[in-house]
Each structure stands twice: as structure tokens, then as C-alpha cells.
Amino acid sequence: MAVVSRGFQVFVKPAGAACDLACGYCYYLGKEAAGGRDGAPARMPSDLLGSYIAQHIAASPDEIVRFSWHGGEPTVLGLEYFREIVAIERRLCPPGRAVANGLQTNGTRLDEEWGRFLAAEGFSVGLSLDGPREVHDRYRRARDGRPSFDDAMRGWDVLRRHRVPADVLCVVGAHNAGRALEVYRFFRGIGASYLTFLPLVERRPEAPGGVSPETVAPEAWGEFLCAVFDEWVERDIGRLKVQIFEEAARTAFGQEHSLCVFRPVCGDVPVVERNGDFYSCDHFVDETHRLGNILAVPLAELIDNPAQRAFGRAKLETLPRACRACEVLAMCNGECPKNRFALAPDGEPGLNYLCAGYKRFFRHVGPFVEAVGAAWRGGGAGPIS
């Protein structure tokens, strides 16, 4: 079987869009039909699961083969399903290589047994939290309307007790953008060591401004990031990492961005749904971007498919002139294509809706990034150590 020509990450969704929560801003709740064609079961069956794992291992060019289990909510499948996943990986992983698993979860189903398993099997976990109780429960509720904060925090405590490496993913929308320091200090207070802030952008062409009321305003997004950055610089360098700060600092070392939204070209984080259907991206799970099924076309061929390559190149090729001349282009690269529906100052389409916020933030951190780069070039540790 062919090996993919570059590193890749697959968001595999063995339960599809199934979830025990109904978060008010979830972009995947409406994807129940994805992966459900031709009467496909609600979960990825064992034979398909084994085929996917085998293809993923064979396609990976890296010594460590990384799996990313996503949803929906993957823990609705139960712990025994994940024991089966690990058993298949052990059976199929060849000598000299290793497997690393990542799990994205809302944390509400995590208990002591889950904690022991995740720790023993070396899983890393991304846990979704939006901040303290009032903020988190605004949109992150169960299907019957019950708040989820207590259950999510119980899951967080399980991960901490069992020393499972855990990142916090926080959605930033209109509900919490104006509470930057409160949100950030909450995360610091619960012992978070790595934070990812995800801007909420829901496009609604018929609405004022073309977005939902829950969407974060561009200026508010920039101010949120700047406020958190200033607090982080003053108190938390070296003990708490923030993904977007790490991404900005990579430019100081001439490194490629690790996050797809900031790379010049994307397309190397596709989706495999529960029936084996392959989609170009987690935000483009639709018929236009369904390129095949891994039971008919090997995973490696789908990742290197010309249509998938074209999807990734389109991010760069459709970048507006205003972006190409922007002083923070190297940090931003137009961000995610799903958010590029605004007009540039010259009227050209394709500007990122969040442009003003990103520009505000990347300009703000520019002197810090320059200092990091100067220290590194001079052989010093620099301010980020």
C-alpha cells in the first residue's frame, strides 16, 4: 500500500455526529446524515475499523502513527469499543513503529475506568470547556437542556488524577469574548497546562453582518487574544501554553505552522466518517467534498487525491491581494477558508471575517515574537523559555 507523500492527520468519527450534548453552536450536529448512506450502522463496525487502522498505519510516513478520534462525541461508543481500537492497533502496528492516540471529548462520560484506560494506553485528550460555570453552560447543554459544567469538570478531574495529558479547547463567541481574563484565570485556576481558543463563526447570509448573533465580533476576538496574551506574558510563560501564541512564535524560528488554519496550504486534516466516507475537512463535510470511501479507494490515495490537493491549494490561490500585502501574512495566511467570506477594503471577495481581530492580535505580539527570534539567533534562551 502506498505511503502518503506528506504528514497528515485524520479526524476519524467512529460514531459520526452522535453526541450526548446539543451545544447551541455545534457545527457538526447537523451532519447526522454524513456517514449514514445506504443504511450504514450508527457506529463504525469492527471490520471497517480494522481496515481503517490498517490503512492509516500503512499510509503514514512517520515513525509514530497518530490517530485522532473525534465526533460528535466518541465516548458514546463506550470504553469497550476503545479497548477494541487499541487491540487492533497493537495487532497491526509493525515492529519499529509506535501508535499515539488522541481523543476529543466533552468529558461528561469520563469516569475512573476511563481514566485508568486512557492513562495506561498513553492517550492524549482534548477537553471542551468554555470557562466557568455560567459561561460554559450558556451553550454547552445536554439534549434535555440540562447544563453540562459539573459533568465536564468531573471528567477534567478524572484526567488530572490519572495524569492523562489533556488540552483545554475553549470556544470564544459573543457569550465570553468580553470576559477574557475571567475565562483565562479560570483555566489557570483548574490547572490547565495547554489552551486552545477557537473563534465561533457561524455564517448566516440573511442575518445582519452575515453571521449569527452568537458569532464573535472580529474586534472582540482580537481584544480577547490581546488581553489573554498580556496576562500570560506577565504571569504564565513557561508553565502554561496557549496554542495561538505558540503558532505566532513559530515564525520567529522560521518553522512551518503546526495548525492547519495558519498554514499557507491546507488539506492535510481530512475526515473519515463512520461508514468509511472520506471528506476534505471537518468543516466541509458535504457532498461536494466527499471524495470517496476507504473501502473502495485506499486512504493514501484519497489523501493524495488531486481533488484533495486542489482543495488545499485553493486556500493560497484565492488569497485576496490585501492579504498578500499584509505585514502579518506569515502568521495568519488568511486563516481557515470556512471564514473567508468578507470583502477586502478594495472590494475583492475572500477576506477572512476575523481579519481585523487577527491583525490586531498579531501586531500586538509582533515585538514579543521579534524578541524571541533575536534571542534565538543570538544563542540566548529568549523570553518564551
Tab-separated table of N, CA and C in Angstrom, residues 114-186:
chain	number	residue	atom	x	y	z
A	114	TRP	N	-12.463	4.917	32.699
A	114	TRP	CA	-11.935	5.627	31.538
A	114	TRP	C	-10.564	6.206	31.859
A	115	GLY	N	-10.425	6.814	33.026
A	115	GLY	CA	-9.153	7.427	33.397
A	115	GLY	C	-8.023	6.421	33.429
A	116	ARG	N	-8.264	5.253	34.027
A	116	ARG	CA	-7.220	4.221	34.076
A	116	ARG	C	-6.844	3.763	32.676
A	117	PHE	N	-7.857	3.589	31.826
A	117	PHE	CA	-7.589	3.141	30.453
A	117	PHE	C	-6.779	4.179	29.673
A	118	LEU	N	-7.215	5.424	29.702
A	118	LEU	CA	-6.535	6.468	28.925
A	118	LEU	C	-5.094	6.639	29.382
A	119	ALA	N	-4.864	6.546	30.692
A	119	ALA	CA	-3.505	6.675	31.208
A	119	ALA	C	-2.652	5.481	30.799
A	120	ALA	N	-3.195	4.276	30.956
A	120	ALA	CA	-2.428	3.068	30.650
A	120	ALA	C	-2.074	2.980	29.173
A	121	GLU	N	-2.959	3.473	28.311
A	121	GLU	CA	-2.745	3.353	26.869
A	121	GLU	C	-2.099	4.593	26.264
A	122	GLY	N	-1.740	5.556	27.084
A	122	GLY	CA	-0.987	6.714	26.594
A	122	GLY	C	-1.785	7.662	25.728
A	123	PHE	N	-3.077	7.746	25.933
A	123	PHE	CA	-3.902	8.690	25.168
A	123	PHE	C	-3.598	10.120	25.597
A	124	SER	N	-3.685	11.028	24.664
A	124	SER	CA	-3.788	12.455	24.973
A	124	SER	C	-5.222	12.871	24.678
A	125	VAL	N	-5.711	13.845	25.439
A	125	VAL	CA	-7.129	14.184	25.378
A	125	VAL	C	-7.306	15.682	25.187
A	126	GLY	N	-8.231	16.047	24.322
A	126	GLY	CA	-8.691	17.422	24.217
A	126	GLY	C	-10.055	17.518	24.863
A	127	LEU	N	-10.193	18.383	25.858
A	127	LEU	CA	-11.443	18.512	26.598
A	127	LEU	C	-12.067	19.868	26.321
A	128	SER	N	-13.335	19.868	25.958
A	128	SER	CA	-14.025	21.110	25.616
A	128	SER	C	-14.607	21.765	26.867
A	129	LEU	N	-14.137	22.973	27.157
A	129	LEU	CA	-14.639	23.796	28.261
A	129	LEU	C	-14.653	25.241	27.785
A	130	ASP	N	-15.690	25.976	28.108
A	130	ASP	CA	-15.778	27.370	27.654
A	130	ASP	C	-15.474	28.382	28.747
A	131	GLY	N	-15.143	27.891	29.957
A	131	GLY	CA	-14.858	28.810	31.049
A	131	GLY	C	-15.616	28.405	32.294
A	132	PRO	N	-15.782	29.313	33.248
A	132	PRO	CA	-16.512	28.991	34.471
A	132	PRO	C	-17.970	28.648	34.188
A	133	ARG	N	-18.644	28.167	35.224
A	133	ARG	CA	-19.974	27.569	35.078
A	133	ARG	C	-20.925	28.396	34.210
A	134	GLU	N	-21.116	29.656	34.534
A	134	GLU	CA	-22.091	30.479	33.824
A	134	GLU	C	-21.772	30.580	32.341
A	135	VAL	N	-20.494	30.713	32.038
A	135	VAL	CA	-20.063	30.841	30.641
A	135	VAL	C	-20.218	29.508	29.916
A	136	HIS	N	-19.713	28.459	30.529
A	136	HIS	CA	-19.742	27.144	29.892
A	136	HIS	C	-21.174	26.692	29.604
A	137	ASP	N	-22.053	26.877	30.585
A	137	ASP	CA	-23.416	26.348	30.452
A	137	ASP	C	-24.317	27.177	29.545
A	138	ARG	N	-23.809	28.289	29.037
A	138	ARG	CA	-24.638	29.105	28.144
A	138	ARG	C	-25.069	28.305	26.922
A	139	TYR	N	-24.138	27.574	26.330
A	139	TYR	CA	-24.463	26.811	25.120
A	139	TYR	C	-24.172	25.318	25.230
A	140	ARG	N	-23.352	24.922	26.175
A	140	ARG	CA	-22.945	23.517	26.264
A	140	ARG	C	-23.891	22.776	27.208
A	141	ARG	N	-25.017	22.342	26.637
A	141	ARG	CA	-26.060	21.682	27.411
A	141	ARG	C	-26.422	20.325	26.807
A	142	ALA	N	-26.971	19.467	27.666
A	142	ALA	CA	-27.431	18.160	27.214
A	142	ALA	C	-28.664	18.321	26.329
A	143	ARG	N	-29.049	17.250	25.698
A	143	ARG	CA	-30.187	17.304	24.777
A	143	ARG	C	-31.492	17.625	25.494
A	144	ASP	N	-31.570	17.339	26.779
A	144	ASP	CA	-32.774	17.678	27.524
A	144	ASP	C	-32.674	19.052	28.190
A	145	GLY	N	-31.622	19.801	27.869
A	145	GLY	CA	-31.473	21.153	28.380
A	145	GLY	C	-30.663	21.271	29.655
A	146	ARG	N	-30.283	20.154	30.261
A	146	ARG	CA	-29.502	20.215	31.487
A	146	ARG	C	-28.117	20.807	31.222
A	147	PRO	N	-27.587	21.595	32.153
A	147	PRO	CA	-26.225	22.123	31.996
A	147	PRO	C	-25.188	21.008	32.100
A	148	SER	N	-24.030	21.216	31.507
A	148	SER	CA	-23.015	20.151	31.461
A	148	SER	C	-21.750	20.476	32.258
A	149	PHE	N	-21.702	21.645	32.903
A	149	PHE	CA	-20.464	22.067	33.549
A	149	PHE	C	-19.982	21.064	34.593
A	150	ASP	N	-20.850	20.634	35.483
A	150	ASP	CA	-20.431	19.729	36.548
A	150	ASP	C	-19.894	18.417	35.982
A	151	ASP	N	-20.558	17.882	34.974
A	151	ASP	CA	-20.100	16.627	34.371
A	151	ASP	C	-18.769	16.808	33.661
A	152	ALA	N	-18.613	17.929	32.947
A	152	ALA	CA	-17.353	18.193	32.256
A	152	ALA	C	-16.209	18.351	33.261
A	153	MET	N	-16.458	19.059	34.351
A	153	MET	CA	-15.416	19.249	35.359
A	153	MET	C	-15.086	17.939	36.073
A	154	ARG	N	-16.056	17.075	36.243
A	154	ARG	CA	-15.779	15.755	36.812
A	154	ARG	C	-14.852	14.981	35.873
A	155	GLY	N	-15.105	15.101	34.556
A	155	GLY	CA	-14.212	14.474	33.584
A	155	GLY	C	-12.815	15.057	33.647
A	156	TRP	N	-12.731	16.382	33.792
A	156	TRP	CA	-11.421	17.035	33.912
A	156	TRP	C	-10.666	16.521	35.136
A	157	ASP	N	-11.367	16.374	36.241
A	157	ASP	CA	-10.729	15.874	37.458
A	157	ASP	C	-10.231	14.441	37.271
A	158	VAL	N	-10.991	13.623	36.543
A	158	VAL	CA	-10.545	12.258	36.244
A	158	VAL	C	-9.228	12.294	35.478
A	159	LEU	N	-9.161	13.135	34.471
A	159	LEU	CA	-7.938	13.219	33.662
A	159	LEU	C	-6.762	13.677	34.502
A	160	ARG	N	-6.968	14.641	35.360
A	160	ARG	CA	-5.878	15.138	36.213
A	160	ARG	C	-5.419	14.077	37.206
A	161	ARG	N	-6.354	13.376	37.848
A	161	ARG	CA	-5.984	12.357	38.830
A	161	ARG	C	-5.152	11.249	38.205
A	162	HIS	N	-5.499	10.914	36.964
A	162	HIS	CA	-4.784	9.818	36.290
A	162	HIS	C	-3.623	10.329	35.431
A	163	ARG	N	-3.365	11.614	35.512
A	163	ARG	CA	-2.228	12.243	34.818
A	163	ARG	C	-2.265	11.970	33.316
A	164	VAL	N	-3.462	12.065	32.762
A	164	VAL	CA	-3.623	11.948	31.313
A	164	VAL	C	-3.326	13.307	30.696
A	165	PRO	N	-2.401	13.399	29.740
A	165	PRO	CA	-2.136	14.691	29.095
A	165	PRO	C	-3.410	15.244	28.478
A	166	ALA	N	-3.795	16.442	28.905
A	166	ALA	CA	-5.090	16.988	28.483
A	166	ALA	C	-4.951	18.451	28.108
A	167	ASP	N	-5.482	18.783	26.942
A	167	ASP	CA	-5.576	20.163	26.481
A	167	ASP	C	-7.012	20.637	26.666
A	168	VAL	N	-7.163	21.922	26.941
A	168	VAL	CA	-8.495	22.515	27.026
A	168	VAL	C	-8.794	23.256	25.730
A	169	LEU	N	-9.945	22.971	25.132
A	169	LEU	CA	-10.402	23.677	23.945
A	169	LEU	C	-11.581	24.551	24.335
A	170	CYS	N	-11.431	25.836	24.153
A	170	CYS	CA	-12.436	26.812	24.558
A	170	CYS	C	-12.970	27.541	23.331
A	171	VAL	N	-14.271	27.450	23.101
A	171	VAL	CA	-14.907	28.201	22.024
A	171	VAL	C	-15.135	29.630	22.505
A	172	VAL	N	-14.709	30.590	21.706
A	172	VAL	CA	-14.868	32.007	22.046
A	172	VAL	C	-15.913	32.607	21.113
A	173	GLY	N	-17.043	32.980	21.696
A	173	GLY	CA	-18.118	33.610	20.941
A	173	GLY	C	-18.557	34.888	21.609
A	174	ALA	N	-19.719	35.363	21.218
A	174	ALA	CA	-20.236	36.590	21.824
A	174	ALA	C	-20.497	36.403	23.316
A	175	HIS	N	-20.676	35.155	23.744
A	175	HIS	CA	-21.013	34.887	25.142
A	175	HIS	C	-19.839	35.039	26.097
A	176	ASN	N	-18.618	34.932	25.616
A	176	ASN	CA	-17.482	35.003	26.538
A	176	ASN	C	-16.321	35.858	26.050
A	177	ALA	N	-16.431	36.444	24.857
A	177	ALA	CA	-15.318	37.235	24.324
A	177	ALA	C	-15.001	38.437	25.198
A	178	GLY	N	-16.012	39.011	25.853
A	178	GLY	CA	-15.787	40.166	26.702
A	178	GLY	C	-15.340	39.822	28.107
A	179	ARG	N	-15.075	38.528	28.355
A	179	ARG	CA	-14.688	38.076	29.699
A	179	ARG	C	-13.348	37.355	29.645
A	180	ALA	N	-12.429	37.905	28.862
A	180	ALA	CA	-11.169	37.224	28.563
A	180	ALA	C	-10.413	36.818	29.818
A	181	LEU	N	-10.167	37.755	30.718
A	181	LEU	CA	-9.353	37.452	31.885
A	181	LEU	C	-10.071	36.511	32.841
A	182	GLU	N	-11.384	36.664	32.968
A	182	GLU	CA	-12.137	35.743	33.810
A	182	GLU	C	-12.020	34.313	33.286
A	183	VAL	N	-12.171	34.165	31.980
A	183	VAL	CA	-12.077	32.840	31.367
A	183	VAL	C	-10.664	32.288	31.515
A	184	TYR	N	-9.673	33.096	31.163
A	184	TYR	CA	-8.290	32.627	31.220
A	184	TYR	C	-7.884	32.263	32.649
A	185	ARG	N	-8.239	33.094	33.615
A	185	ARG	CA	-7.867	32.819	35.008
A	185	ARG	C	-8.569	31.582	35.552
A	186	PHE	N	-9.778	31.332	35.061
A	186	PHE	CA	-10.453	30.089	35.444
A	186	PHE	C	-9.632	28.888	34.989
